[in-house]
XYZ file of C-alpha atoms in Angstrom:
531
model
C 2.049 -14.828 -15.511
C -0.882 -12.231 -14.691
C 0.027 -9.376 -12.117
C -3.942 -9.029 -11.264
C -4.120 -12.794 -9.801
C -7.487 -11.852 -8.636
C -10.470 -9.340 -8.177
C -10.773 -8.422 -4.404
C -14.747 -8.904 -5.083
C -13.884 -13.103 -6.069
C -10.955 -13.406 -3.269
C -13.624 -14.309 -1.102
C -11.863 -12.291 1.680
C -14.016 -8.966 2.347
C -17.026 -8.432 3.398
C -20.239 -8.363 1.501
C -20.479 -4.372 2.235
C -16.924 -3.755 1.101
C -17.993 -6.118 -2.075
C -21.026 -4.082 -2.952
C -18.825 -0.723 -2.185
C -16.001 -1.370 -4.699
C -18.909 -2.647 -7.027
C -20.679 1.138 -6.349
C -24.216 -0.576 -5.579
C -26.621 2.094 -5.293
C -28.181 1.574 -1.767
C -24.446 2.634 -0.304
C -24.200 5.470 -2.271
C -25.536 8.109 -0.046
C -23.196 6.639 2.671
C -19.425 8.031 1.022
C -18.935 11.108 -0.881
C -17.697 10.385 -3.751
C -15.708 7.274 -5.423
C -11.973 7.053 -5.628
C -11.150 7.145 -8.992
C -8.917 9.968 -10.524
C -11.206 11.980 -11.655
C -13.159 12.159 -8.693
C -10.100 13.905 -6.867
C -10.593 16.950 -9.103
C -14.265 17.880 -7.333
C -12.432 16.615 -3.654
C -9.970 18.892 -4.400
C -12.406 22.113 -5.028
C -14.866 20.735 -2.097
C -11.668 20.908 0.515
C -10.176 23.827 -0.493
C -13.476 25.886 0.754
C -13.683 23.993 3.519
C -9.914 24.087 4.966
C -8.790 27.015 7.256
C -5.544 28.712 5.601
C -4.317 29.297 9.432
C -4.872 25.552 10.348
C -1.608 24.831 7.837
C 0.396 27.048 9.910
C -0.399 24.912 13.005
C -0.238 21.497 11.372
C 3.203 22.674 9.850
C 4.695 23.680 13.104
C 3.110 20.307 15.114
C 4.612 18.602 12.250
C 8.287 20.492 12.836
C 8.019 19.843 16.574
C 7.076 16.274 16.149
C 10.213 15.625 14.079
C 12.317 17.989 16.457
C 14.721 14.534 17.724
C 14.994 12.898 14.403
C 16.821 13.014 11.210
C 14.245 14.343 8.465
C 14.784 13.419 4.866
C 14.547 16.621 2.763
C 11.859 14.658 0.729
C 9.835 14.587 4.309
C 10.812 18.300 5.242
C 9.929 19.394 1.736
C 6.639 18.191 2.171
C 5.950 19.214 5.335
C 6.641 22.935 4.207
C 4.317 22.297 0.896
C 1.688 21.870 3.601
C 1.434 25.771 4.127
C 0.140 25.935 0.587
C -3.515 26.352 -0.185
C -2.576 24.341 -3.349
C -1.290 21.286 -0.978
C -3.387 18.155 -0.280
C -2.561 14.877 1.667
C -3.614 11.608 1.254
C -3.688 9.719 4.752
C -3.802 6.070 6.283
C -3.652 5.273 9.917
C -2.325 2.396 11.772
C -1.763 1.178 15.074
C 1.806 1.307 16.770
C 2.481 -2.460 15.532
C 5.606 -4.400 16.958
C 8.051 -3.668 14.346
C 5.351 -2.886 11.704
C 3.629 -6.001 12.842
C 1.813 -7.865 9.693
C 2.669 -6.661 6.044
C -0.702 -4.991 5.229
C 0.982 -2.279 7.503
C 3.598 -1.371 4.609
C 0.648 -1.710 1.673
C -1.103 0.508 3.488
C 1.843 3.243 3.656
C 2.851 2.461 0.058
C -0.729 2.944 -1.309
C -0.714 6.388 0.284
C 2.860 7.093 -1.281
C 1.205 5.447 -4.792
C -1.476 7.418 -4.505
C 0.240 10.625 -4.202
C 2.532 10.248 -6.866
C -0.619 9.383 -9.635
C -2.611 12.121 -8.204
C 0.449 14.247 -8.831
C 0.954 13.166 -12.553
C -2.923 13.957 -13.408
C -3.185 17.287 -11.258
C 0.635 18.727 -11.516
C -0.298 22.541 -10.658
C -1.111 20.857 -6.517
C 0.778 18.871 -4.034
C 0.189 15.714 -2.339
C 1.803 14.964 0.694
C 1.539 11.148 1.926
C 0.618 10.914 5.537
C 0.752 8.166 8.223
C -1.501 8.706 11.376
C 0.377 7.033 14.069
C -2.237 5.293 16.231
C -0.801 6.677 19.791
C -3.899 6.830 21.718
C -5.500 3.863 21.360
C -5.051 0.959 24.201
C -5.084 -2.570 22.647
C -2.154 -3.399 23.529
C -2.470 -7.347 23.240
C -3.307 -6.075 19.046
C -0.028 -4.431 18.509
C 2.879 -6.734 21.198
C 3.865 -9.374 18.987
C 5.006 -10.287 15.001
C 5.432 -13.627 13.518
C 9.125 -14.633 12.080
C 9.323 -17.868 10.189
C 6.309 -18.975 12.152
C 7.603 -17.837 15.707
C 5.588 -15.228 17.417
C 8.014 -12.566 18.732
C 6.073 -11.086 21.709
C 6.614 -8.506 24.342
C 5.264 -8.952 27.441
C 3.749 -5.519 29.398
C 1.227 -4.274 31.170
C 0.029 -1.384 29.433
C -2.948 0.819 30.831
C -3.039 4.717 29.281
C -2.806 5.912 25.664
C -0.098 3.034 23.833
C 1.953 5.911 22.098
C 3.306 7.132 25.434
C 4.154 3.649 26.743
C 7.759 3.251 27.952
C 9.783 0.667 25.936
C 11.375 -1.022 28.510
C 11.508 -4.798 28.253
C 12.122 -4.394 24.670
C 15.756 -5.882 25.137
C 14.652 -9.083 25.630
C 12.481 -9.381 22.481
C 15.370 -7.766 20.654
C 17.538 -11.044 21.932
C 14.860 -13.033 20.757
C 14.157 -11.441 17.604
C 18.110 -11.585 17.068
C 18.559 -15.143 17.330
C 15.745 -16.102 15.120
C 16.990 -13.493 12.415
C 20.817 -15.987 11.864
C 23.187 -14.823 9.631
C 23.972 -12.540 7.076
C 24.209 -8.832 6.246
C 20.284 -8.382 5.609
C 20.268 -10.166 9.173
C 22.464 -7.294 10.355
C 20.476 -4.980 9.121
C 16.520 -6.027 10.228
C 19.391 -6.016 14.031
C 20.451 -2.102 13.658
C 17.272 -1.404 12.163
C 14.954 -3.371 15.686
C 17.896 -1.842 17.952
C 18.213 2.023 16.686
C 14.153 1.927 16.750
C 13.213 -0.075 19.847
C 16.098 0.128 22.074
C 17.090 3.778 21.933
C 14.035 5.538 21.980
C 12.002 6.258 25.331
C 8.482 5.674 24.183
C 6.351 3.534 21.477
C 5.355 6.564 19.914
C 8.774 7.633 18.959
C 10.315 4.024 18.260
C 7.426 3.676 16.002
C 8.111 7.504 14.177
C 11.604 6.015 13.749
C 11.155 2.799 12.454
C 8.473 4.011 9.701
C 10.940 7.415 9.020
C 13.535 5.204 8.062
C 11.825 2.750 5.749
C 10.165 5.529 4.091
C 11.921 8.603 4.443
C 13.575 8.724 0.600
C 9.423 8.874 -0.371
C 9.012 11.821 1.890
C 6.396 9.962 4.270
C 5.201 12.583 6.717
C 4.096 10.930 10.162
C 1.563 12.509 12.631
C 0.843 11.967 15.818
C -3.001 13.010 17.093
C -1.319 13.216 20.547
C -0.420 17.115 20.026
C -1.480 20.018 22.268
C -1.460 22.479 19.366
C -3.846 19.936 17.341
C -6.180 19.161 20.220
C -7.118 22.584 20.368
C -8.395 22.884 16.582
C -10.431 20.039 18.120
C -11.990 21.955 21.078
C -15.256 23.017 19.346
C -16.078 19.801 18.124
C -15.114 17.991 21.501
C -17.587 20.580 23.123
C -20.327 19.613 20.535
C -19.606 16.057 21.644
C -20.142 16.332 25.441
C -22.868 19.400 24.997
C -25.065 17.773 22.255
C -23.929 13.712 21.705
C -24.184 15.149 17.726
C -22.306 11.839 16.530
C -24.476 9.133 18.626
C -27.534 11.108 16.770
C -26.299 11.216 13.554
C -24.858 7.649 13.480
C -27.835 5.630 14.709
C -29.311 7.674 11.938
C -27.827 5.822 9.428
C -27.465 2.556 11.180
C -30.808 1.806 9.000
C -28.903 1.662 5.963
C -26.906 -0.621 6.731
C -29.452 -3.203 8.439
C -28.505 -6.304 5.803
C -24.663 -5.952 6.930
C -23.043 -6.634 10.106
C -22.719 -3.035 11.489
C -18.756 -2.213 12.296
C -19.101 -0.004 14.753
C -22.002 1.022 17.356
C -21.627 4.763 18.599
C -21.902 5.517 22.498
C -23.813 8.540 23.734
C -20.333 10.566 24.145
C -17.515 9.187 21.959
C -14.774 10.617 23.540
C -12.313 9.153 26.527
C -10.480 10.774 29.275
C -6.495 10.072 28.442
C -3.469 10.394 30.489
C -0.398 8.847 31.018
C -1.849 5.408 32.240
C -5.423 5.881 32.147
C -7.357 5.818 29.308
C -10.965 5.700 29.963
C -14.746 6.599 28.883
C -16.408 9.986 29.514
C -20.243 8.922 30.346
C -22.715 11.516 31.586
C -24.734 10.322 34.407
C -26.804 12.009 36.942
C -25.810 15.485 35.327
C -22.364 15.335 35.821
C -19.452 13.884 33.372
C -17.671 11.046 35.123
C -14.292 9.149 33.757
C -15.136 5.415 33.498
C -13.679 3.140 36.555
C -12.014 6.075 38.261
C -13.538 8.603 40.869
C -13.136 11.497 38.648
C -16.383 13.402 38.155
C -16.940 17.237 36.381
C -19.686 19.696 36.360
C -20.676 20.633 32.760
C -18.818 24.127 33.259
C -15.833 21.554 35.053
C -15.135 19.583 32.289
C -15.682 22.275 29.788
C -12.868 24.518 31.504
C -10.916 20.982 31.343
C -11.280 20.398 27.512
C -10.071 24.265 27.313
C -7.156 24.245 29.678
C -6.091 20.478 29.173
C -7.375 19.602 25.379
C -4.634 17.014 25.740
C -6.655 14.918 27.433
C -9.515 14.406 25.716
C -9.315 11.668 22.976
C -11.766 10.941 20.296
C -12.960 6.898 19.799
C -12.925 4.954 16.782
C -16.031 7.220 15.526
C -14.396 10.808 16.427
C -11.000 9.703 15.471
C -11.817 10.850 11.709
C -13.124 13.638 12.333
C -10.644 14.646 14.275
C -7.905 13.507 11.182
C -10.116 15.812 8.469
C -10.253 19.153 10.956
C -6.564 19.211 10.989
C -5.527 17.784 7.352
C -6.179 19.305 4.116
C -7.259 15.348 3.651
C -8.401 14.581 0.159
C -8.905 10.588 1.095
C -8.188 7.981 3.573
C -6.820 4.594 2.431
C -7.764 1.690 5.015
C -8.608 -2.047 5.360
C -12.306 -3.421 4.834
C -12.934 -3.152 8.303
C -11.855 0.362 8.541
C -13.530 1.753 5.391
C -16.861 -0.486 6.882
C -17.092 2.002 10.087
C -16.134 5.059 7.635
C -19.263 4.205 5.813
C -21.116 4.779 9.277
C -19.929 8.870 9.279
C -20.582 10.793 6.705
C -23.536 12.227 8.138
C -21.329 13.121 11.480
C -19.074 14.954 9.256
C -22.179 16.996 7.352
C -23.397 17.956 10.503
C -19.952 19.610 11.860
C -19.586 20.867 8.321
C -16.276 18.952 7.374
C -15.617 17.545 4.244
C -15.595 13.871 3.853
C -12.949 12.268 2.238
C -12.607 10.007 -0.015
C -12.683 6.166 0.687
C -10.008 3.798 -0.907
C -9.569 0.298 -0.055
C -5.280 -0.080 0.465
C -4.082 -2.652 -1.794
C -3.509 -6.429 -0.945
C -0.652 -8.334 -1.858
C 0.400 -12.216 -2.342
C 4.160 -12.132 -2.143
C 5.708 -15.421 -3.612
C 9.279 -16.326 -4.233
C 10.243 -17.679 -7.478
C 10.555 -21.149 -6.289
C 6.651 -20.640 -5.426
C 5.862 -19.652 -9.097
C 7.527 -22.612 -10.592
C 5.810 -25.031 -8.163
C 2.475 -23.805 -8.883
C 2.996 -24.359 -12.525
C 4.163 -27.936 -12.455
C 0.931 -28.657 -10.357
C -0.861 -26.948 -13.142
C -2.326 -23.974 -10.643
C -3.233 -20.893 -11.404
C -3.300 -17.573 -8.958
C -7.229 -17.547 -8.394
C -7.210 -21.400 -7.645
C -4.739 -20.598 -4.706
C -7.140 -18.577 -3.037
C -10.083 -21.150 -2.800
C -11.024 -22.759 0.290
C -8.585 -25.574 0.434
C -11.112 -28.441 0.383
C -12.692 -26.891 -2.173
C -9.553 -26.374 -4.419
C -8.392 -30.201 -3.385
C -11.391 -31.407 -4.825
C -11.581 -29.335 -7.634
C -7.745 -30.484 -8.565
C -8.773 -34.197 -7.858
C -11.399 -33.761 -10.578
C -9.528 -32.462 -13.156
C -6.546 -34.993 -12.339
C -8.684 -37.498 -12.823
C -8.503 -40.053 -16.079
C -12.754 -39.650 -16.002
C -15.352 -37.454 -14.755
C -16.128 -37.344 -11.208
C -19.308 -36.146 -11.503
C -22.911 -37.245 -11.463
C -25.268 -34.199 -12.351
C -26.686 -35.904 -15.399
C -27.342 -39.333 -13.323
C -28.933 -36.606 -10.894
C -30.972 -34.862 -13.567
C -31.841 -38.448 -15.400
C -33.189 -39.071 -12.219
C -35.001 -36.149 -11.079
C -37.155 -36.471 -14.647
C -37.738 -39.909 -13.722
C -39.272 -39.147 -10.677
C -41.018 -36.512 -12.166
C -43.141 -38.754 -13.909
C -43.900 -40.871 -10.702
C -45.180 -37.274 -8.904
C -47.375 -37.054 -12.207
C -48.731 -40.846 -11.780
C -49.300 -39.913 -7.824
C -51.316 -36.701 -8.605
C -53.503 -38.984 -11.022
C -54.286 -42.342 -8.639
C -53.429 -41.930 -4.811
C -51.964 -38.451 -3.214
C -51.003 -40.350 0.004
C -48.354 -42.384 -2.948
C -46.404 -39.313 -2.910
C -44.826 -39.028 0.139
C -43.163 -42.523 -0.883
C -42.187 -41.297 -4.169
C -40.198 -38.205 -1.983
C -38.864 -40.485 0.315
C -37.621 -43.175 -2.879
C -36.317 -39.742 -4.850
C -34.411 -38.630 -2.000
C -32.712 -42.050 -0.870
C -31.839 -42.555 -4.615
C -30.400 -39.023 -5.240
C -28.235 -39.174 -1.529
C -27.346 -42.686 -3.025
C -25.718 -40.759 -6.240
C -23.577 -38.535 -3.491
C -22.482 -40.870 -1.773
C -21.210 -42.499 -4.748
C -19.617 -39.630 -5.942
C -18.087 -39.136 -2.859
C -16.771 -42.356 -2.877
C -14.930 -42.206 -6.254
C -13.926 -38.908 -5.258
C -11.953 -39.964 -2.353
C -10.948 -43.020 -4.213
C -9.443 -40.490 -6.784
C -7.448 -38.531 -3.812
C -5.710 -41.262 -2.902
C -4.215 -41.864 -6.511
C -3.314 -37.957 -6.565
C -2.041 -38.176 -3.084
C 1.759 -37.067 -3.296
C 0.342 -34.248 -5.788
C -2.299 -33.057 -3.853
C -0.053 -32.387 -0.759
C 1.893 -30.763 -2.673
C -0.509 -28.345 -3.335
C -1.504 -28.227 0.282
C 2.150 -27.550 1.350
C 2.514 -24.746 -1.472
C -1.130 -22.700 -0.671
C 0.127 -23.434 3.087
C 3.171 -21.467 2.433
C 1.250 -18.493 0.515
C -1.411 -18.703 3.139
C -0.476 -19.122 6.383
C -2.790 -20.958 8.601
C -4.939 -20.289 6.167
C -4.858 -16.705 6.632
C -4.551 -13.940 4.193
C -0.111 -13.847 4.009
C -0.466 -10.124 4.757
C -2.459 -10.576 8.025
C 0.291 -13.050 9.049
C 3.528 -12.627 8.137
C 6.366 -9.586 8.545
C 8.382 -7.963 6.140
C 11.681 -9.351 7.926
C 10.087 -13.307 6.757
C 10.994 -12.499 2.876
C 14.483 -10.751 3.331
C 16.345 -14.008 3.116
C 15.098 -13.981 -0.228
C 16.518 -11.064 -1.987
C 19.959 -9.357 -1.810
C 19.528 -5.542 -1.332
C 17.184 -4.996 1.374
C 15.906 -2.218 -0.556
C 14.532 -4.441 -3.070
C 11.173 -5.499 -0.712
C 10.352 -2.137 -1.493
C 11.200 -1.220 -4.867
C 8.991 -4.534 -5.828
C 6.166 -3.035 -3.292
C 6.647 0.347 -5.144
C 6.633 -1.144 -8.520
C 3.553 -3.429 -7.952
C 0.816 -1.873 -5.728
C -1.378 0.372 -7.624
C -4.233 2.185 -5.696
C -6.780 2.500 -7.782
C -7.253 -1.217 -9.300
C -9.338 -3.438 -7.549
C -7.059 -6.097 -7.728
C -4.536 -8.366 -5.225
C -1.337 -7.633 -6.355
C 1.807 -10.555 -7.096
C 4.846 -9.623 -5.959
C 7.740 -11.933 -7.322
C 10.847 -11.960 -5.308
């Protein structure tokens, strides 16, 4: 059974810019700094080290320390966290939004890639440190995104109006998704423990940010996970300068529509505003637009001078929060960041920066695409091999794969290209007999080639669904199986939670290990995992 089912460039599931990125077309080239492979990291390492202030390690260590100040910290996760005050120390990063109980699984692949990452890194450069980081996602507002997970097909929701920053957003209500959540889980001790672990995370902590710092602490303290949270005073103010650039000279609107041209044949990710910062508090979250020469908070009454809302940003750096096309910068001023390990849609508005980042003279990391997964159970493998599957046919279109199946079932071929070609040549010799008597004889020629050849297809489409019927009880079979493995048609990991598969193994641990054992960061592959 092959552990690389499939290339990511023939899943048919990313984009055609992340395609040509992984394949390292030329035309993208100028748009990243360099290409993850493990060589690579030894010029990234060089390139950061001259560009990282010694005395911002201080500051990110003791964020870090105050950050952790009400939980239990692993000594892997302390350990690293005091390797950070070491020029020699490097992270490797991912950021995600505060999901409901990690929401889909591509949230743990991304977290494990990082940890992956870090240990390979480690084994080819052992005189540094890597330290794997999770940005916690704390100012953003989509709430609607992050409210819900799907068990065993249910969605588990919580409803709440949510306005400001969603890191800071009380978890009240959370009770009744945990009764919810409870009853759908049944029986059984890894029941009991997905219960403790929803309660202890969700139910006795105050705010999202610090249920979600819990919940991802305790699946991944023993790997020494460090989590940050942007939301820091102390870190804001390593962002002041470049905040000030922001509002002062709209440096990142410039810079991006600058290279907006590159990417003309792909569907641009992200479009940068004139000032790409908002105004955050406890339930406001909103734009900062300049009009009519003063700086005005979106939808609120709030209005600053330039000298106002500069003494603001000095004073109150806390409120000022960088968009989707700041956020990264922000990440790289206050990480000795070596790369950042994201979805296709993430690395597709990364590819939009790097001239941002050469014009405030930070290094830009390194861009890896986290790993995908197909999880199947046993059961699953066995059932695709008595219908005679293999792993890339499961992640065709399903009318595409039905048919395909239905053809190769069949007791004859279901296919009429020769008729077609046969046919074609005949035809070519009635254009040739046209050209020679009467040109206005061969628009019926067309007309006679056309009916004949949609003839042929509809003939073939005829024994084709003739065939189906015969292969019924087998084809649904497959149906029901790629159903399982993809639900609603869906990539599995943009669907389903971790708690779906626990019924399936008995140390709930094991998820995990397997994850551990099977995700490896630098292929360009979807990864099986067999449980």
């Amino acid at each position: 059974m092959p552990n690389d089912c499939i290339t990511y460039q023939n899943s048919g599931y990313f984009s055609k810019l992340i395609v040509d990125y992984l394949d390292q077309k030329a035309e993208l080239k100028p748009l990243y700094n360099r290409f993850p492979t493990v060589e690579n990291f030894n010029l990234q390492i060089e390139e950061k080290s001259k560009n990282f202030p010694i005395e911002n390690r201080e500051i990110l260590v003791n964020a870090l320390l105050n950050q952790y100040q009400k939980f239990e910290i692993s000594g892997a996760t302390l350990a690293n966290i005091e390797l950070l005050k070491h020029s020699k120390t490097f992270t490797i990063t991912t950021g995600h939004q505060l999901n409901l109980f990690t929401g889909p699984l591509y949230f743990l692949y991304k977290i494990v890639s990082v940890i992956n990452l870090t240990k390979e890194l480690k084994t080819a450069y052992p005189n540094h440190n890597f330290v794997p980081i999770y940005w916690m996602a704390t100012e953003d507002h989509d709430f609607d995104e992050i409210n819900y997970f799907n068990l065993k097909g249910k969605k588990i929701q919580w409803k709440k109006e949510s306005q400001g920053p969603v890191g800071r957003l009380n978890t009240s209500g959370l009770e009744e998704v945990f009764r919810q959540f409870s009853t759908e889980l049944g029986l059984g001790n890894n029941a009991n423990y997905l219960r403790e672990l929803f309660k202890k995370s969700y139910l006795e902590h105050e705010n999202l940010a610090d249920a979600t710092r819990y919940l991802a602490n305790e699946l991944f303290k023993n790997e020494g996970l460090v989590i940050l949270d942007g939301d820091d005073l102390e870190l804001k103010k390593l962002f002041i300068p470049y905040a000030k650039e922001e509002l002062l000279q709209q440096t990142s609107f410039k810079k991006v529509n600058e290279t907006l041209p590159l990417l003309k044949e792909y569907n641009v990710q992200v479009n940068p505003r004139e000032i790409n910062l908002f105004y955050i508090q406890d339930d406001l979250r909103e734009r900062i637009v300049f009009e009519d020469g003063n700086y005005k908070i979106n939808n609120t009454q709030l209005s600053f001078s330039e000298s106002e809302i500069l003494t603001e940003l000095e004073n109150n750096p806390k409120n000022f929060s960088p968009n989707v096309i700041l956020r990264p910068l922000y990440q790289e001023v206050i990480l000795p960041n070596l790369c950042y390990i994201g979805g296709g849609g993430e690395l597709a508005y990364w590819l939009e920066l790097k001239s941002n980042f050469e014009a405030n003279n930070i290094t830009f990391p390194i861009l890896l695409l986290r790993n995908s997964a197909l999880v199947a159970t046993k059961k699953q493998v066995e059932k695709l091999e008595k219908l005679e599957l293999n792993w890339s046919d499961i992640f065709q279109n399903q009318q595409t794969l039905v048919n395909k199946k239905t053809k190769e079932f069949s007791n004859f071929t279901i296919d009429f290209s020769e008729q077609k070609t046969f046919l074609k040549n005949q035809f070519e010799a009635l254009y040739s007999i046209a050209n020679q008597t009467d040109k206005s004889f061969l628009g019926s020629v067309k007309a006679q080639e056309v009916k004949q050849l949609k003839g042929l297809e509809n003939l073939e489409k005829k024994l084709l669904k003739a065939e189906k019927r015969i292969y019924t009880e087998k084809l649904e079979r497959i149906i029901q199986l790629q159903n399982e493995l993809f639900p609603n048609q869906s990539l599995q990991e943009r669907k389903s939670n971790f708690a779906d598969f626990y019924h399936e193994i008995g140390d709930p641990e094991a998820f995990f290990s397997l994850l551990y054992a099977d995700l490896q960061p630098l292929k360009q592959n979807f990864s099986l995992v067999i449980i």
